[in-house]
XYZ file of N, CA, C and O in Angstrom:
428
model
N 41.592 101.413 65.504
C 41.618 101.634 66.801
C 40.398 101.750 67.188
O 39.727 103.490 66.340
N 39.460 101.294 67.355
C 38.219 102.124 68.216
C 38.411 103.680 68.878
O 39.390 103.312 69.914
N 37.120 104.319 68.695
C 36.728 105.131 70.133
C 37.562 105.063 71.751
O 38.024 105.742 71.929
N 36.692 103.679 71.881
C 37.018 103.614 72.828
C 37.874 102.850 73.900
O 38.833 103.254 74.921
N 38.535 102.322 72.310
C 40.563 101.826 73.310
C 40.782 103.087 72.967
O 41.716 102.943 74.118
N 41.053 103.833 72.408
C 41.494 105.160 72.479
C 41.906 105.882 73.409
O 42.626 106.358 74.007
N 40.423 106.042 73.840
C 40.109 107.019 75.355
C 40.901 106.014 76.185
O 41.159 106.875 77.612
N 40.828 104.566 76.614
C 41.528 104.073 77.755
C 42.469 104.008 77.482
O 43.018 104.507 78.350
N 43.416 104.283 76.431
C 44.264 104.191 76.276
C 45.387 105.575 77.246
O 46.535 106.108 78.098
N 44.360 106.624 76.563
C 44.741 107.856 76.982
C 44.293 108.057 78.430
O 45.051 108.957 79.432
N 43.746 107.396 78.582
C 43.151 106.977 80.518
C 44.393 106.692 81.348
O 45.006 107.637 82.440
N 45.021 105.755 80.367
C 46.265 104.467 81.391
C 47.118 106.307 81.011
O 47.664 105.539 82.005
N 47.419 106.307 79.941
C 48.341 107.728 79.820
C 48.631 109.158 81.219
O 49.150 109.049 81.888
N 47.124 108.865 81.167
C 47.061 110.073 82.356
C 47.452 109.636 83.662
O 48.012 110.153 84.387
N 47.085 107.999 84.167
C 46.675 107.415 85.377
C 48.897 107.676 85.693
O 48.978 107.912 86.594
N 49.031 107.006 84.745
C 50.716 106.496 84.775
C 51.645 107.995 84.925
O 52.549 107.795 85.263
N 51.488 108.943 84.538
C 52.014 109.951 83.783
C 51.557 110.717 85.054
O 52.866 111.359 85.852
N 50.707 110.139 85.773
C 50.711 111.041 87.401
C 51.374 110.321 88.401
O 52.332 111.200 88.673
N 51.389 109.722 87.957
C 52.596 108.292 88.905
C 54.045 108.848 89.043
O 54.577 109.101 89.998
N 54.383 109.176 87.433
C 55.440 109.793 86.988
C 55.927 110.688 87.832
O 57.030 110.652 88.350
N 54.605 111.856 87.674
C 54.931 113.196 88.074
C 55.478 113.318 89.764
O 56.026 113.534 90.296
N 54.860 112.362 89.830
C 54.531 111.934 91.427
C 55.789 111.597 92.238
O 56.530 111.923 93.244
N 56.424 111.177 91.347
C 57.783 110.252 91.809
C 58.712 110.964 91.648
O 59.554 111.382 92.334
N 58.818 111.623 90.341
C 59.636 112.910 90.459
C 59.416 114.158 90.988
O 60.854 114.279 92.074
N 58.962 114.277 91.759
C 58.522 115.444 93.049
C 58.891 114.640 94.465
O 59.412 115.523 94.820
N 58.185 113.313 94.303
C 58.897 113.367 95.590
C 60.750 112.902 96.110
O 61.382 113.217 96.552
N 61.644 112.578 94.972
C 62.664 112.601 94.626
C 62.801 114.819 95.112
O 64.111 114.617 95.567
N 62.503 115.612 94.431
C 62.612 116.483 94.907
C 62.579 116.638 96.636
O 63.402 118.279 96.733
N 61.576 116.636 96.458
C 60.963 116.437 97.962
C 62.136 116.223 98.812
O 62.296 116.615 99.809
N 62.558 115.042 99.174
C 63.619 114.540 99.396
C 65.152 115.322 99.459
O 65.725 115.236 100.716
N 65.317 115.561 98.394
C 66.156 116.324 98.067
C 66.490 117.463 99.176
O 67.879 118.312 99.885
N 65.299 118.100 98.955
C 64.879 119.334 99.655
C 64.889 119.144 101.331
O 64.688 119.639 102.449
N 64.991 117.468 101.854
C 64.889 116.979 103.157
C 63.425 116.963 103.968
O 63.410 117.059 104.725
N 62.281 117.314 102.636
C 60.785 117.077 103.034
C 60.398 115.417 102.772
O 60.018 115.243 102.339
N 60.789 114.690 103.920
C 60.544 113.321 103.637
C 59.761 112.773 104.030
O 58.834 111.925 103.375
N 58.448 113.288 104.604
C 56.865 113.232 105.360
C 56.486 113.200 103.782
O 55.569 112.592 102.981
N 56.998 114.628 103.152
C 56.719 114.972 102.235
C 56.421 113.943 100.466
O 55.770 113.471 99.306
N 57.398 113.921 100.320
C 58.342 112.721 99.791
C 57.292 111.421 99.350
O 57.409 110.427 98.548
N 57.338 111.196 100.640
C 56.192 109.296 101.392
C 55.023 109.862 100.631
O 54.767 108.963 100.125
N 54.488 111.202 101.152
C 53.269 110.920 100.620
C 52.922 111.339 99.233
O 52.298 110.703 98.399
N 53.835 111.770 98.571
C 53.864 111.635 96.985
C 54.017 110.526 96.390
O 53.628 110.306 95.207
N 54.801 109.136 97.136
C 54.778 108.088 96.150
C 54.206 107.501 96.764
O 53.108 107.617 95.649
N 52.733 108.543 97.955
C 51.941 107.162 98.156
C 50.687 107.793 97.082
O 49.801 106.410 96.395
N 50.830 108.560 96.666
C 49.587 109.673 95.382
C 50.490 108.274 94.556
O 49.469 108.513 93.454
N 51.639 108.698 93.664
C 52.413 108.236 92.891
C 51.387 106.759 92.850
O 51.038 106.025 91.689
N 51.729 105.325 93.764
C 51.332 104.320 93.904
C 49.654 104.330 93.396
O 49.290 103.352 93.203
N 48.971 105.286 93.944
C 47.322 105.310 93.967
C 47.092 105.463 92.420
O 46.006 104.819 92.314
N 47.793 106.473 91.909
C 47.776 106.642 90.497
C 48.040 105.547 89.723
O 47.356 105.167 88.192
N 49.528 104.943 90.080
C 49.563 103.938 89.359
C 48.926 102.636 89.142
O 48.892 101.924 88.022
N 48.480 102.072 90.469
C 47.591 101.435 90.429
C 46.405 101.467 89.898
O 45.791 100.659 88.580
N 45.990 102.868 89.199
C 44.509 102.669 88.521
C 44.699 102.842 86.805
O 44.064 101.981 86.104
N 46.355 103.161 86.977
C 46.727 102.990 85.423
C 47.029 101.651 84.769
O 46.433 100.797 83.954
N 47.319 100.990 85.869
C 47.841 99.250 85.964
C 46.636 98.467 85.920
O 46.799 97.531 84.500
N 46.075 98.936 86.518
C 44.043 98.382 86.717
C 43.795 98.662 84.548
O 42.542 97.256 84.806
N 44.069 100.008 84.358
C 43.465 100.001 83.195
C 44.528 99.025 82.512
O 43.328 98.236 81.590
N 45.275 99.080 82.501
C 45.968 98.026 81.276
C 45.954 96.695 81.066
O 45.599 96.200 80.768
N 45.156 96.055 82.661
C 45.481 94.858 82.923
C 43.459 94.481 82.012
O 43.392 93.406 81.764
N 42.774 95.325 81.952
C 41.375 95.172 81.398
C 41.646 95.678 79.256
O 41.368 94.644 79.610
N 43.000 95.845 79.662
C 43.209 95.409 78.274
C 43.559 94.659 78.012
O 43.603 94.222 76.332
N 44.582 94.320 78.699
C 45.562 92.668 78.478
C 44.171 91.889 78.301
O 43.987 90.797 77.482
N 43.398 91.870 79.313
C 42.273 90.851 79.186
C 41.334 90.791 77.485
O 40.742 89.832 76.966
N 41.309 92.305 77.140
C 40.364 92.449 76.044
C 40.919 91.717 74.794
O 40.552 91.408 74.256
N 42.585 91.820 74.582
C 43.647 91.802 73.451
C 43.361 90.213 74.150
O 43.437 89.476 72.789
N 43.257 89.526 75.001
C 43.345 87.680 75.034
C 41.882 87.115 74.880
O 42.010 85.917 74.480
N 40.583 88.284 74.857
C 39.673 87.540 74.257
C 39.190 87.967 72.746
O 38.589 87.787 72.157
N 40.445 88.721 72.403
C 40.621 88.626 70.637
C 39.442 90.217 70.397
O 39.441 90.284 69.694
N 39.464 91.056 71.480
C 38.498 92.347 71.241
C 39.525 93.394 70.583
O 38.708 94.385 70.554
N 40.838 93.100 70.870
C 41.301 94.398 70.390
C 41.977 94.756 68.993
O 41.645 96.055 68.656
N 41.354 93.840 68.233
C 41.707 93.699 66.495
C 43.445 94.355 66.558
O 44.418 94.087 67.554
N 43.173 95.421 65.722
C 44.711 96.339 64.922
C 45.428 96.634 66.005
O 44.532 98.196 66.858
N 46.254 96.944 66.523
C 46.991 97.718 68.158
C 47.478 99.071 67.453
O 48.100 98.504 66.571
N 47.307 99.808 67.548
C 47.775 101.389 67.403
C 49.303 101.993 68.124
O 49.312 101.330 68.934
N 49.414 102.594 67.553
C 50.115 103.358 68.476
C 50.388 103.712 69.750
O 50.856 103.707 70.744
N 49.295 104.770 69.741
C 48.850 104.856 71.425
C 48.884 103.806 72.214
O 49.531 103.937 73.370
N 48.713 102.925 72.302
C 48.372 101.601 73.188
C 49.871 101.270 73.463
O 50.626 100.619 74.683
N 50.615 101.069 72.372
C 52.154 100.990 72.534
C 53.066 102.450 73.251
O 53.426 101.726 74.563
N 52.363 103.148 73.227
C 52.985 104.306 73.953
C 52.321 104.531 75.828
O 53.113 104.632 76.066
N 51.081 104.225 75.709
C 50.455 103.564 77.052
C 51.607 102.896 77.580
O 51.404 103.050 78.813
N 51.033 101.964 77.070
C 52.615 99.757 77.819
C 53.957 101.335 77.998
O 54.287 100.764 79.420
N 54.659 102.174 77.423
C 56.119 102.734 77.527
C 55.535 102.843 78.803
O 56.386 103.527 79.584
N 55.286 104.708 78.895
C 54.639 105.468 79.769
C 54.352 104.196 81.346
O 54.932 104.828 82.377
N 54.025 103.095 81.714
C 53.204 102.362 82.282
C 54.541 101.635 82.717
O 55.020 101.893 83.608
N 55.262 101.303 82.026
C 56.986 100.717 82.204
C 57.996 102.381 82.810
O 58.621 101.812 83.709
N 57.874 102.939 81.984
C 58.309 104.435 82.371
C 58.078 104.332 83.908
O 59.004 104.922 84.755
N 56.922 105.077 84.618
C 56.319 105.055 85.603
C 56.275 104.440 87.002
O 57.208 104.517 87.609
N 56.849 102.917 86.586
C 57.082 101.201 87.252
C 59.144 102.108 87.685
O 59.349 101.500 88.573
N 59.562 102.368 86.847
C 61.244 102.306 86.596
C 61.195 104.033 87.432
O 62.225 103.473 88.347
N 60.322 104.830 87.233
C 60.616 106.093 88.156
C 60.493 105.271 89.664
O 61.210 105.807 90.458
N 59.440 105.397 90.252
C 59.193 104.704 91.383
C 60.334 103.664 92.145
O 61.063 104.524 92.912
N 61.142 102.812 91.267
C 62.401 101.944 91.517
C 63.220 102.876 91.682
O 63.722 103.321 93.253
N 63.538 104.277 91.245
C 65.112 105.649 90.787
C 64.534 105.870 92.344
O 64.885 106.764 93.166
N 63.263 105.962 92.464
C 62.273 107.060 93.575
C 62.985 106.834 94.838
O 63.566 107.758 95.773
N 62.709 105.667 95.645
C 62.929 105.338 96.354
C 64.277 104.922 96.567
O 64.576 105.387 97.818
N 65.009 104.706 95.504
C 66.361 104.637 96.094
C 66.924 105.811 96.504
O 67.720 105.748 97.032
N 66.719 106.999 95.558
C 67.231 108.229 96.286
C 66.707 108.967 96.944
O 66.910 108.923 97.755
N 65.492 108.894 97.375
C 65.617 108.704 99.309
C 65.378 108.289 100.092
O 66.320 109.559 100.951
N 66.183 107.354 99.890
C 66.616 106.646 101.033
C 68.147 107.067 100.873
O 68.917 107.297 102.136
N 68.912 107.487 99.582
C 70.314 107.888 99.987
C 70.526 109.548 100.241
O 71.062 109.973 101.250
N 68.889 110.436 100.032
C 68.989 111.587 100.509
C 68.652 111.509 101.832
O 68.992 112.456 103.203
N 67.861 110.286 102.497
C 67.479 110.099 104.344
C 69.284 109.733 104.575
O 69.377 110.789 105.889
N 69.914 109.437 104.206
C 71.433 109.094 105.033
C 71.886 109.983 104.378
O 72.820 110.516 106.086
N 72.512 110.728 103.523
C 72.950 112.183 103.707
C 72.562 112.793 104.528
O 73.419 113.858 105.826
N 71.242 113.210 105.063
C 70.712 113.977 106.154
C 71.053 113.580 107.197
O 71.563 114.309 108.224
N 70.891 111.808 107.626
C 71.193 111.414 108.706
C 72.486 111.745 109.457
O 73.184 111.816 110.251
N 73.582 111.881 108.051
C 75.148 111.156 108.577
C 75.560 113.465 108.359
O 76.498 112.981 109.272
N 74.273 113.906 108.336
C 75.394 115.712 108.423
C 74.684 115.824 109.471
O 75.290 116.419 110.565
N 73.691 115.047 110.761
C 73.633 114.978 112.317
C 74.754 114.566 112.878
O 75.502 114.234 113.312
């Protein structure tokens, strides 16, 4: 695996790791009743996720062109992190909706 590919994988991991952290923090903000902050964290997470997704698309294009050669564990880990962040986004949205409903019901 080339050094360039390793760096691309680490960039992907960094972006989607940031996204996942934002999504988790958004849940915590919603739990505390800070729904505007939660929405902002979802937005920040989405921005980081898009950067990671774009990097992933670039890697897929290289693979389709036969430029990747041997795929290492680091790329598999990067893809796993991408899928994990996407799942956390879905869960975060659902949990924020639940916390909003609970807050409305208290009023």
